[in-house]
Structure formats: structure tokens, C-alpha cells
Amino acid sequence: MNSFVSSSQMTEGALREDLAAAFRICHQLGWSESVGNHFSAAVSEDGAQFLLNPKWQHFGAIRPDDLLLMDSNDTGALVRPDAPDASAWCVHGTLHRRKPSARVILHCHSPYATALACLKDPTVVPIDNNTARFYGRTAYDLDFGGIADATEEGERLAESLGDKSVLVMGNHGVTVVGDTVAAAFEDLYFFEKAAQTLILAYGTGQPLAVLSDAVAQNTADGWGPYAGMADRHFAYLKSQLPPL
């Protein structure tokens, strides 16, 4: 599901514009939650330096220049006047430090993804194109312990994510990683649609028509040639944003 140009090839200014737009689009789609949740994007090749939203600034009001430039190796990050909140640092700081390939990290509590994460078994069962999109690409962390603001929590999430691009956080929400803001946002968008389909299908009380492993894998692979959709979709969504 990669886009054509990696975030490591973008200027910091362009990356700031895309990430700020992602916050505002997320809010327009009804996926923001008060002034919490966090998106980030790596600036340095090793992932150590990354952009992150400021503490408790509403998604709908984030501008490119508002984004903090953080260093995941900075042990004093949480004691500075402009420190991010502890949960942002715990999750995003750790993931960027541990996983340089995770160029963009989007975490939110979108309604259907969160509902799915609250099931005893939140497995993304392949039953259509959108659910099968995530076949073999989804990891699960079911050890929820409250607000994720401890170092060990970030380490556990990094271990749970492994080499996958989507992490279903049990009793919590979802985290998506990608090469670019557009690619990661496209996965976040389709994951919410996949979760909606599953929740609605479960709600009927009827058995699910689950795809075979072979068909699910073929469907997941079939999404590859459509990777360019992410750039076109994100460009359209950006074009619809009102000026701040």
C-alpha cells in the first residue's frame, strides 16, 4: 500500500503540510476526540527526529507550523515547557526510535475501529475487499492497562506491531503506520470502513461468509496496483479543507 514518494524524500515543509492536513481531515470525518490522540511523521532517515502534534491542541486547528519537532532520544522531552503529553511521547517516541521504517504513525479512536477493538476477539476477518485489504498486515495488542503513558507500554506496543502496518489496540483504538501521510491515512480510512463492515455484519447475528485464506491473500495482493489511490484521495481531501 505504499505511495510513490516516501516521506524521507519530502522536504520538512511538505511533510508538515500533509500531516497538518491529516489532523483536520480526521476531524472532518468525525474521528477526533476532544484534544487527544496523536499523529506523527519521521523527518530524519533514522526516524529519531519526528513531527508530532502539540499537547492538547484540537485536530481541527492544527497548522503546519504548530507541529513539534521531537527527537526520540531526548531524555528531557517531557520536562520542557512545550512538552507533548506523556501518552504521545510513550507511543510515538518509542515507535519512531524502535522502527525507523514506520515513517508516519497515525493513532486515533475512530468509532468502528474502536468498537472492533473492544470485542473479545477483534480479529479483522476477511469477508470483503476492504477487510481482506488487511489480511496478513494486522497485529493485535490485547494487554490494555489504561492510558498508555509508561515507557514499558510503548515498548510493548512496538513489539506487538512487529512488521505489520496496522495495530489493533484492544479496548483502545487503532494505530496505522505507512511510508507517507497519504498512504497511512488511506489505510486508516479503509480500516475504519473494514471495521464498520464487520461490526454491521456481526450485528445481524448471522454467520459470516469468511473468505478462504487463498482468496483473502489474493484480494490483499490485488490492492497493490491501486496504491496510487492514496495520493489522489488525500489530495482531494486536502483540497476540500477550508482555510484556517
PDB file of C-alpha atoms in Angstrom:
ATOM      1  CA  MET A   1       0.000   0.000   0.000  1.00  0.00           C
ATOM      2  CA  ASN A   2       2.991   2.318  -0.341  1.00  0.00           C
ATOM      3  CA  SER A   3       2.676   5.633  -2.100  1.00  0.00           C
ATOM      4  CA  PHE A   4       5.140   6.678  -4.794  1.00  0.00           C
ATOM      5  CA  VAL A   5       7.278   9.123  -2.814  1.00  0.00           C
ATOM      6  CA  SER A   6       8.473   8.160   0.653  1.00  0.00           C
ATOM      7  CA  SER A   7       8.233  10.748   3.418  1.00  0.00           C
ATOM      8  CA  SER A   8      12.030  10.538   3.696  1.00  0.00           C
ATOM      9  CA  GLN A   9      12.175  12.111   0.221  1.00  0.00           C
ATOM     10  CA  MET A  10       9.874  15.005   1.131  1.00  0.00           C
ATOM     11  CA  THR A  11      11.002  18.347   2.490  1.00  0.00           C
ATOM     12  CA  GLU A  12      10.101  19.009   6.099  1.00  0.00           C
ATOM     13  CA  GLY A  13       7.790  21.793   4.936  1.00  0.00           C
ATOM     14  CA  ALA A  14       5.824  19.458   2.642  1.00  0.00           C
ATOM     15  CA  LEU A  15       5.643  16.840   5.375  1.00  0.00           C
ATOM     16  CA  ARG A  16       4.314  19.442   7.813  1.00  0.00           C
ATOM     17  CA  GLU A  17       1.619  20.443   5.334  1.00  0.00           C
ATOM     18  CA  ASP A  18       0.463  16.857   4.798  1.00  0.00           C
ATOM     19  CA  LEU A  19       0.490  15.938   8.479  1.00  0.00           C
ATOM     20  CA  ALA A  20      -1.394  19.098   9.489  1.00  0.00           C
ATOM     21  CA  ALA A  21      -3.959  18.351   6.783  1.00  0.00           C
ATOM     22  CA  ALA A  22      -4.368  14.791   8.074  1.00  0.00           C
ATOM     23  CA  PHE A  23      -5.367  16.099  11.507  1.00  0.00           C
ATOM     24  CA  ARG A  24      -8.002  18.381  10.045  1.00  0.00           C
ATOM     25  CA  ILE A  25      -9.369  15.729   7.689  1.00  0.00           C
ATOM     26  CA  CYS A  26      -9.576  13.288  10.596  1.00  0.00           C
ATOM     27  CA  HIS A  27     -11.671  15.834  12.485  1.00  0.00           C
ATOM     28  CA  GLN A  28     -13.967  16.395   9.499  1.00  0.00           C
ATOM     29  CA  LEU A  29     -14.590  12.659   9.303  1.00  0.00           C
ATOM     30  CA  GLY A  30     -15.632  12.614  12.957  1.00  0.00           C
ATOM     31  CA  TRP A  31     -12.593  10.716  14.190  1.00  0.00           C
ATOM     32  CA  SER A  32     -11.112  13.326  16.519  1.00  0.00           C
ATOM     33  CA  GLU A  33     -11.653  13.057  20.257  1.00  0.00           C
ATOM     34  CA  SER A  34     -11.582  16.261  22.302  1.00  0.00           C
ATOM     35  CA  VAL A  35      -7.934  17.411  22.157  1.00  0.00           C
ATOM     36  CA  GLY A  36      -6.354  13.958  22.479  1.00  0.00           C
ATOM     37  CA  ASN A  37      -4.843  11.376  20.090  1.00  0.00           C
ATOM     38  CA  HIS A  38      -1.728  11.845  18.026  1.00  0.00           C
ATOM     39  CA  PHE A  39      -0.233  11.682  14.540  1.00  0.00           C
ATOM     40  CA  SER A  40       3.495  11.817  13.821  1.00  0.00           C
ATOM     41  CA  ALA A  41       5.897  11.681  10.884  1.00  0.00           C
ATOM     42  CA  ALA A  42       9.621  10.970  10.822  1.00  0.00           C
ATOM     43  CA  VAL A  43      11.880  13.714   9.475  1.00  0.00           C
ATOM     44  CA  SER A  44      15.325  12.094   9.810  1.00  0.00           C
ATOM     45  CA  GLU A  45      16.393   8.983   7.918  1.00  0.00           C
ATOM     46  CA  ASP A  46      16.828   7.020  11.156  1.00  0.00           C
ATOM     47  CA  GLY A  47      13.353   8.034  12.349  1.00  0.00           C
ATOM     48  CA  ALA A  48      14.698   9.610  15.531  1.00  0.00           C
ATOM     49  CA  GLN A  49      13.536  13.122  14.652  1.00  0.00           C
ATOM     50  CA  PHE A  50       9.823  13.372  14.028  1.00  0.00           C
ATOM     51  CA  LEU A  51       6.921  15.793  13.865  1.00  0.00           C
ATOM     52  CA  LEU A  52       4.168  15.495  16.479  1.00  0.00           C
ATOM     53  CA  ASN A  53       1.059  17.468  17.383  1.00  0.00           C
ATOM     54  CA  PRO A  54       1.359  19.801  20.403  1.00  0.00           C
ATOM     55  CA  LYS A  55      -0.153  18.909  23.736  1.00  0.00           C
ATOM     56  CA  TRP A  56      -3.925  19.289  23.769  1.00  0.00           C
ATOM     57  CA  GLN A  57      -4.370  21.235  20.547  1.00  0.00           C
ATOM     58  CA  HIS A  58      -7.568  20.349  18.696  1.00  0.00           C
ATOM     59  CA  PHE A  59      -7.139  18.375  15.470  1.00  0.00           C
ATOM     60  CA  GLY A  60      -9.324  20.876  13.625  1.00  0.00           C
ATOM     61  CA  ALA A  61      -6.983  23.791  14.401  1.00  0.00           C
ATOM     62  CA  ILE A  62      -3.537  22.325  13.700  1.00  0.00           C
ATOM     63  CA  ARG A  63      -1.398  24.260  11.224  1.00  0.00           C
ATOM     64  CA  PRO A  64       1.922  23.096   9.724  1.00  0.00           C
ATOM     65  CA  ASP A  65       3.945  25.446  11.953  1.00  0.00           C
ATOM     66  CA  ASP A  66       2.203  24.167  15.091  1.00  0.00           C
ATOM     67  CA  LEU A  67       3.810  20.734  14.815  1.00  0.00           C
ATOM     68  CA  LEU A  68       6.596  19.971  17.278  1.00  0.00           C
ATOM     69  CA  LEU A  69       9.957  18.696  16.040  1.00  0.00           C
ATOM     70  CA  MET A  70      10.920  15.982  18.510  1.00  0.00           C
ATOM     71  CA  ASP A  71      13.924  13.706  18.998  1.00  0.00           C
ATOM     72  CA  SER A  72      13.094  10.241  20.286  1.00  0.00           C
ATOM     73  CA  ASN A  73      16.495  10.074  22.010  1.00  0.00           C
ATOM     74  CA  ASP A  74      15.849  13.253  24.007  1.00  0.00           C
ATOM     75  CA  THR A  75      15.524  12.103  27.627  1.00  0.00           C
ATOM     76  CA  GLY A  76      14.335  15.540  28.723  1.00  0.00           C
ATOM     77  CA  ALA A  77      11.490  15.841  26.229  1.00  0.00           C
ATOM     78  CA  LEU A  78       8.734  15.676  28.850  1.00  0.00           C
ATOM     79  CA  VAL A  79      10.128  18.352  31.156  1.00  0.00           C
ATOM     80  CA  ARG A  80      10.362  21.157  28.590  1.00  0.00           C
ATOM     81  CA  PRO A  81       7.762  23.986  28.506  1.00  0.00           C
ATOM     82  CA  ASP A  82       6.436  22.802  25.129  1.00  0.00           C
ATOM     83  CA  ALA A  83       6.466  19.097  26.033  1.00  0.00           C
ATOM     84  CA  PRO A  84       3.968  16.778  24.330  1.00  0.00           C
ATOM     85  CA  ASP A  85       1.632  14.801  26.552  1.00  0.00           C
ATOM     86  CA  ALA A  86       3.070  11.658  28.086  1.00  0.00           C
ATOM     87  CA  SER A  87       0.975   9.222  26.061  1.00  0.00           C
ATOM     88  CA  ALA A  88       2.094  10.806  22.772  1.00  0.00           C
ATOM     89  CA  TRP A  89       5.726  10.524  23.792  1.00  0.00           C
ATOM     90  CA  CYS A  90       5.280   6.986  25.095  1.00  0.00           C
ATOM     91  CA  VAL A  91       3.773   5.623  21.882  1.00  0.00           C
ATOM     92  CA  HIS A  92       5.182   7.755  19.073  1.00  0.00           C
ATOM     93  CA  GLY A  93       8.589   8.412  20.598  1.00  0.00           C
ATOM     94  CA  THR A  94       9.141   4.710  21.164  1.00  0.00           C
ATOM     95  CA  LEU A  95       7.811   3.582  17.787  1.00  0.00           C
ATOM     96  CA  HIS A  96       9.918   6.095  15.859  1.00  0.00           C
ATOM     97  CA  ARG A  97      13.004   5.112  17.849  1.00  0.00           C
ATOM     98  CA  ARG A  98      12.393   1.377  17.547  1.00  0.00           C
ATOM     99  CA  LYS A  99      11.025   1.280  13.997  1.00  0.00           C
ATOM    100  CA  PRO A 100      12.717   3.712  11.577  1.00  0.00           C
ATOM    101  CA  SER A 101      10.716   2.176   8.722  1.00  0.00           C
ATOM    102  CA  ALA A 102       7.496   3.467  10.312  1.00  0.00           C
ATOM    103  CA  ARG A 103       7.757   6.874   8.677  1.00  0.00           C
ATOM    104  CA  VAL A 104       4.227   8.006   9.532  1.00  0.00           C
ATOM    105  CA  ILE A 105       2.263   6.867  12.593  1.00  0.00           C
ATOM    106  CA  LEU A 106      -1.430   7.677  12.937  1.00  0.00           C
ATOM    107  CA  HIS A 107      -3.326   6.819  16.117  1.00  0.00           C
ATOM    108  CA  CYS A 108      -6.973   7.601  16.745  1.00  0.00           C
ATOM    109  CA  HIS A 109     -10.170   6.248  18.280  1.00  0.00           C
ATOM    110  CA  SER A 110     -12.347   6.188  15.164  1.00  0.00           C
ATOM    111  CA  PRO A 111     -15.791   4.769  16.070  1.00  0.00           C
ATOM    112  CA  TYR A 112     -15.913   1.430  14.304  1.00  0.00           C
ATOM    113  CA  ALA A 113     -12.225   0.596  14.732  1.00  0.00           C
ATOM    114  CA  THR A 114     -12.606   1.264  18.448  1.00  0.00           C
ATOM    115  CA  ALA A 115     -15.773  -0.841  18.627  1.00  0.00           C
ATOM    116  CA  LEU A 116     -13.939  -3.696  16.923  1.00  0.00           C
ATOM    117  CA  ALA A 117     -11.003  -3.280  19.329  1.00  0.00           C
ATOM    118  CA  CYS A 118     -13.425  -3.708  22.229  1.00  0.00           C
ATOM    119  CA  LEU A 119     -14.566  -7.172  21.146  1.00  0.00           C
ATOM    120  CA  LYS A 120     -13.110 -10.162  22.959  1.00  0.00           C
ATOM    121  CA  ASP A 121     -11.829 -11.303  19.572  1.00  0.00           C
ATOM    122  CA  PRO A 122     -11.090  -8.196  17.455  1.00  0.00           C
ATOM    123  CA  THR A 123      -9.631 -10.145  14.534  1.00  0.00           C
ATOM    124  CA  VAL A 124     -10.125  -8.467  11.174  1.00  0.00           C
ATOM    125  CA  VAL A 125     -11.922 -11.360   9.496  1.00  0.00           C
ATOM    126  CA  PRO A 126     -11.694 -11.227   5.676  1.00  0.00           C
ATOM    127  CA  ILE A 127     -15.256 -11.011   4.377  1.00  0.00           C
ATOM    128  CA  ASP A 128     -14.981  -8.403   1.587  1.00  0.00           C
ATOM    129  CA  ASN A 129     -12.461  -6.312  -0.356  1.00  0.00           C
ATOM    130  CA  ASN A 130     -11.839  -3.850   2.470  1.00  0.00           C
ATOM    131  CA  THR A 131     -11.412  -6.377   5.263  1.00  0.00           C
ATOM    132  CA  ALA A 132      -9.211  -8.552   3.048  1.00  0.00           C
ATOM    133  CA  ARG A 133      -7.057  -5.493   2.337  1.00  0.00           C
ATOM    134  CA  PHE A 134      -5.598  -6.002   5.818  1.00  0.00           C
ATOM    135  CA  TYR A 135      -5.122  -9.763   5.571  1.00  0.00           C
ATOM    136  CA  GLY A 136      -1.650 -10.577   6.894  1.00  0.00           C
ATOM    137  CA  ARG A 137      -0.984  -6.902   7.674  1.00  0.00           C
ATOM    138  CA  THR A 138      -2.661  -6.557  11.075  1.00  0.00           C
ATOM    139  CA  ALA A 139      -1.153  -7.019  14.540  1.00  0.00           C
ATOM    140  CA  TYR A 140      -3.005  -7.106  17.857  1.00  0.00           C
ATOM    141  CA  ASP A 141      -2.185  -5.887  21.352  1.00  0.00           C
ATOM    142  CA  LEU A 142      -4.760  -7.127  23.852  1.00  0.00           C
ATOM    143  CA  ASP A 143      -2.973  -6.153  27.078  1.00  0.00           C
ATOM    144  CA  PHE A 144      -4.692  -2.842  27.701  1.00  0.00           C
ATOM    145  CA  GLY A 145      -3.630  -1.359  31.031  1.00  0.00           C
ATOM    146  CA  GLY A 146      -5.101   2.147  30.931  1.00  0.00           C
ATOM    147  CA  ILE A 147      -3.690   5.356  29.466  1.00  0.00           C
ATOM    148  CA  ALA A 148      -0.550   4.494  27.505  1.00  0.00           C
ATOM    149  CA  ASP A 149       1.916   6.804  29.251  1.00  0.00           C
ATOM    150  CA  ALA A 150       4.594   4.462  30.578  1.00  0.00           C
ATOM    151  CA  THR A 151       7.833   3.559  28.806  1.00  0.00           C
ATOM    152  CA  GLU A 152       7.134  -0.154  29.043  1.00  0.00           C
ATOM    153  CA  GLU A 153       3.774   0.412  27.334  1.00  0.00           C
ATOM    154  CA  GLY A 154       5.465   1.941  24.303  1.00  0.00           C
ATOM    155  CA  GLU A 155       7.971  -0.894  24.173  1.00  0.00           C
ATOM    156  CA  ARG A 156       5.190  -3.485  24.299  1.00  0.00           C
ATOM    157  CA  LEU A 157       3.283  -1.774  21.502  1.00  0.00           C
ATOM    158  CA  ALA A 158       6.429  -1.696  19.351  1.00  0.00           C
ATOM    159  CA  GLU A 159       6.912  -5.420  19.944  1.00  0.00           C
ATOM    160  CA  SER A 160       3.256  -6.122  19.190  1.00  0.00           C
ATOM    161  CA  LEU A 161       3.334  -4.190  15.916  1.00  0.00           C
ATOM    162  CA  GLY A 162       6.277  -6.219  14.644  1.00  0.00           C
ATOM    163  CA  ASP A 163       6.480  -5.999  10.860  1.00  0.00           C
ATOM    164  CA  LYS A 164       2.789  -5.201  10.375  1.00  0.00           C
ATOM    165  CA  SER A 165       1.316  -1.884   9.285  1.00  0.00           C
ATOM    166  CA  VAL A 166      -1.826  -1.846  11.448  1.00  0.00           C
ATOM    167  CA  LEU A 167      -2.034  -2.400  15.201  1.00  0.00           C
ATOM    168  CA  VAL A 168      -5.430  -3.081  16.738  1.00  0.00           C
ATOM    169  CA  MET A 169      -5.097  -1.913  20.336  1.00  0.00           C
ATOM    170  CA  GLY A 170      -7.520  -3.917  22.427  1.00  0.00           C
ATOM    171  CA  ASN A 171     -10.033  -1.828  24.438  1.00  0.00           C
ATOM    172  CA  HIS A 172      -8.408   1.254  22.931  1.00  0.00           C
ATOM    173  CA  GLY A 173      -8.311   2.041  19.205  1.00  0.00           C
ATOM    174  CA  VAL A 174      -6.077   1.622  16.189  1.00  0.00           C
ATOM    175  CA  THR A 175      -2.590   2.689  15.087  1.00  0.00           C
ATOM    176  CA  VAL A 176      -1.551   2.693  11.436  1.00  0.00           C
ATOM    177  CA  VAL A 177       1.954   3.148  10.044  1.00  0.00           C
ATOM    178  CA  GLY A 178       2.968   3.966   6.472  1.00  0.00           C
ATOM    179  CA  ASP A 179       5.613   5.397   4.164  1.00  0.00           C
ATOM    180  CA  THR A 180       3.790   8.679   3.616  1.00  0.00           C
ATOM    181  CA  VAL A 181       0.969  10.611   5.249  1.00  0.00           C
ATOM    182  CA  ALA A 182      -1.261   9.866   2.260  1.00  0.00           C
ATOM    183  CA  ALA A 183      -0.553   6.126   2.362  1.00  0.00           C
ATOM    184  CA  ALA A 184      -1.029   5.857   6.124  1.00  0.00           C
ATOM    185  CA  PHE A 185      -4.219   7.920   6.000  1.00  0.00           C
ATOM    186  CA  GLU A 186      -5.603   5.724   3.220  1.00  0.00           C
ATOM    187  CA  ASP A 187      -5.077   2.671   5.406  1.00  0.00           C
ATOM    188  CA  LEU A 188      -6.713   4.455   8.347  1.00  0.00           C
ATOM    189  CA  TYR A 189      -9.668   5.326   6.101  1.00  0.00           C
ATOM    190  CA  PHE A 190     -10.076   1.801   4.759  1.00  0.00           C
ATOM    191  CA  PHE A 191      -9.534   0.231   8.164  1.00  0.00           C
ATOM    192  CA  GLU A 192     -12.451   2.234   9.531  1.00  0.00           C
ATOM    193  CA  LYS A 193     -14.588   1.055   6.606  1.00  0.00           C
ATOM    194  CA  ALA A 194     -13.481  -2.542   7.183  1.00  0.00           C
ATOM    195  CA  ALA A 195     -14.295  -2.301  10.889  1.00  0.00           C
ATOM    196  CA  GLN A 196     -17.700  -0.801  10.057  1.00  0.00           C
ATOM    197  CA  THR A 197     -18.486  -3.709   7.737  1.00  0.00           C
ATOM    198  CA  LEU A 198     -17.501  -6.226  10.402  1.00  0.00           C
ATOM    199  CA  ILE A 199     -19.480  -4.540  13.184  1.00  0.00           C
ATOM    200  CA  LEU A 200     -22.580  -4.299  10.963  1.00  0.00           C
ATOM    201  CA  ALA A 201     -22.207  -7.918   9.831  1.00  0.00           C
ATOM    202  CA  TYR A 202     -21.766  -9.143  13.418  1.00  0.00           C
ATOM    203  CA  GLY A 203     -24.835  -7.123  14.363  1.00  0.00           C
ATOM    204  CA  THR A 204     -27.073  -9.225  12.145  1.00  0.00           C
ATOM    205  CA  GLY A 205     -26.393 -12.278  14.289  1.00  0.00           C
ATOM    206  CA  GLN A 206     -25.907 -14.334  11.119  1.00  0.00           C
ATOM    207  CA  PRO A 207     -22.762 -16.400  10.403  1.00  0.00           C
ATOM    208  CA  LEU A 208     -20.056 -14.561   8.464  1.00  0.00           C
ATOM    209  CA  ALA A 209     -19.163 -15.709   4.951  1.00  0.00           C
ATOM    210  CA  VAL A 210     -15.414 -15.757   5.599  1.00  0.00           C
ATOM    211  CA  LEU A 211     -13.104 -15.846   2.588  1.00  0.00           C
ATOM    212  CA  SER A 212     -10.641 -18.706   2.293  1.00  0.00           C
ATOM    213  CA  ASP A 213      -7.012 -17.937   3.081  1.00  0.00           C
ATOM    214  CA  ALA A 214      -6.139 -18.180  -0.615  1.00  0.00           C
ATOM    215  CA  VAL A 215      -8.868 -15.782  -1.719  1.00  0.00           C
ATOM    216  CA  ALA A 216      -8.124 -13.385   1.168  1.00  0.00           C
ATOM    217  CA  GLN A 217      -4.430 -13.309   0.244  1.00  0.00           C
ATOM    218  CA  ASN A 218      -5.231 -12.850  -3.437  1.00  0.00           C
ATOM    219  CA  THR A 219      -7.528  -9.952  -2.561  1.00  0.00           C
ATOM    220  CA  ALA A 220      -4.912  -8.362  -0.311  1.00  0.00           C
ATOM    221  CA  ASP A 221      -2.302  -8.692  -3.061  1.00  0.00           C
ATOM    222  CA  GLY A 222      -4.772  -7.260  -5.548  1.00  0.00           C
ATOM    223  CA  TRP A 223      -4.753  -3.942  -3.723  1.00  0.00           C
ATOM    224  CA  GLY A 224      -1.096  -3.404  -4.671  1.00  0.00           C
ATOM    225  CA  PRO A 225      -1.673  -1.897  -8.130  1.00  0.00           C
ATOM    226  CA  TYR A 226      -4.137   0.567  -6.577  1.00  0.00           C
ATOM    227  CA  ALA A 227      -1.575   2.159  -4.260  1.00  0.00           C
ATOM    228  CA  GLY A 228      -1.782   5.402  -6.225  1.00  0.00           C
ATOM    229  CA  MET A 229      -5.338   5.868  -4.966  1.00  0.00           C
ATOM    230  CA  ALA A 230      -3.898   7.126  -1.691  1.00  0.00           C
ATOM    231  CA  ASP A 231      -2.261  10.173  -3.251  1.00  0.00           C
ATOM    232  CA  ARG A 232      -5.309  11.085  -5.323  1.00  0.00           C
ATOM    233  CA  HIS A 233      -7.715  10.583  -2.425  1.00  0.00           C
ATOM    234  CA  PHE A 234      -5.598  12.539   0.041  1.00  0.00           C
ATOM    235  CA  ALA A 235      -5.062  15.370  -2.467  1.00  0.00           C
ATOM    236  CA  TYR A 236      -8.832  15.650  -2.915  1.00  0.00           C
ATOM    237  CA  LEU A 237      -9.477  15.656   0.835  1.00  0.00           C
ATOM    238  CA  LYS A 238      -6.826  18.350   1.301  1.00  0.00           C
ATOM    239  CA  SER A 239      -8.422  20.450  -1.437  1.00  0.00           C
ATOM    240  CA  GLN A 240     -11.720  20.457   0.445  1.00  0.00           C
ATOM    241  CA  LEU A 241     -10.273  21.831   3.672  1.00  0.00           C
ATOM    242  CA  PRO A 242     -11.346  25.399   4.482  1.00  0.00           C
ATOM    243  CA  PRO A 243      -8.538  27.867   5.220  1.00  0.00           C
ATOM    244  CA  LEU A 244      -7.637  28.410   8.873  1.00  0.00           C
TER     245      LEU A 244
END
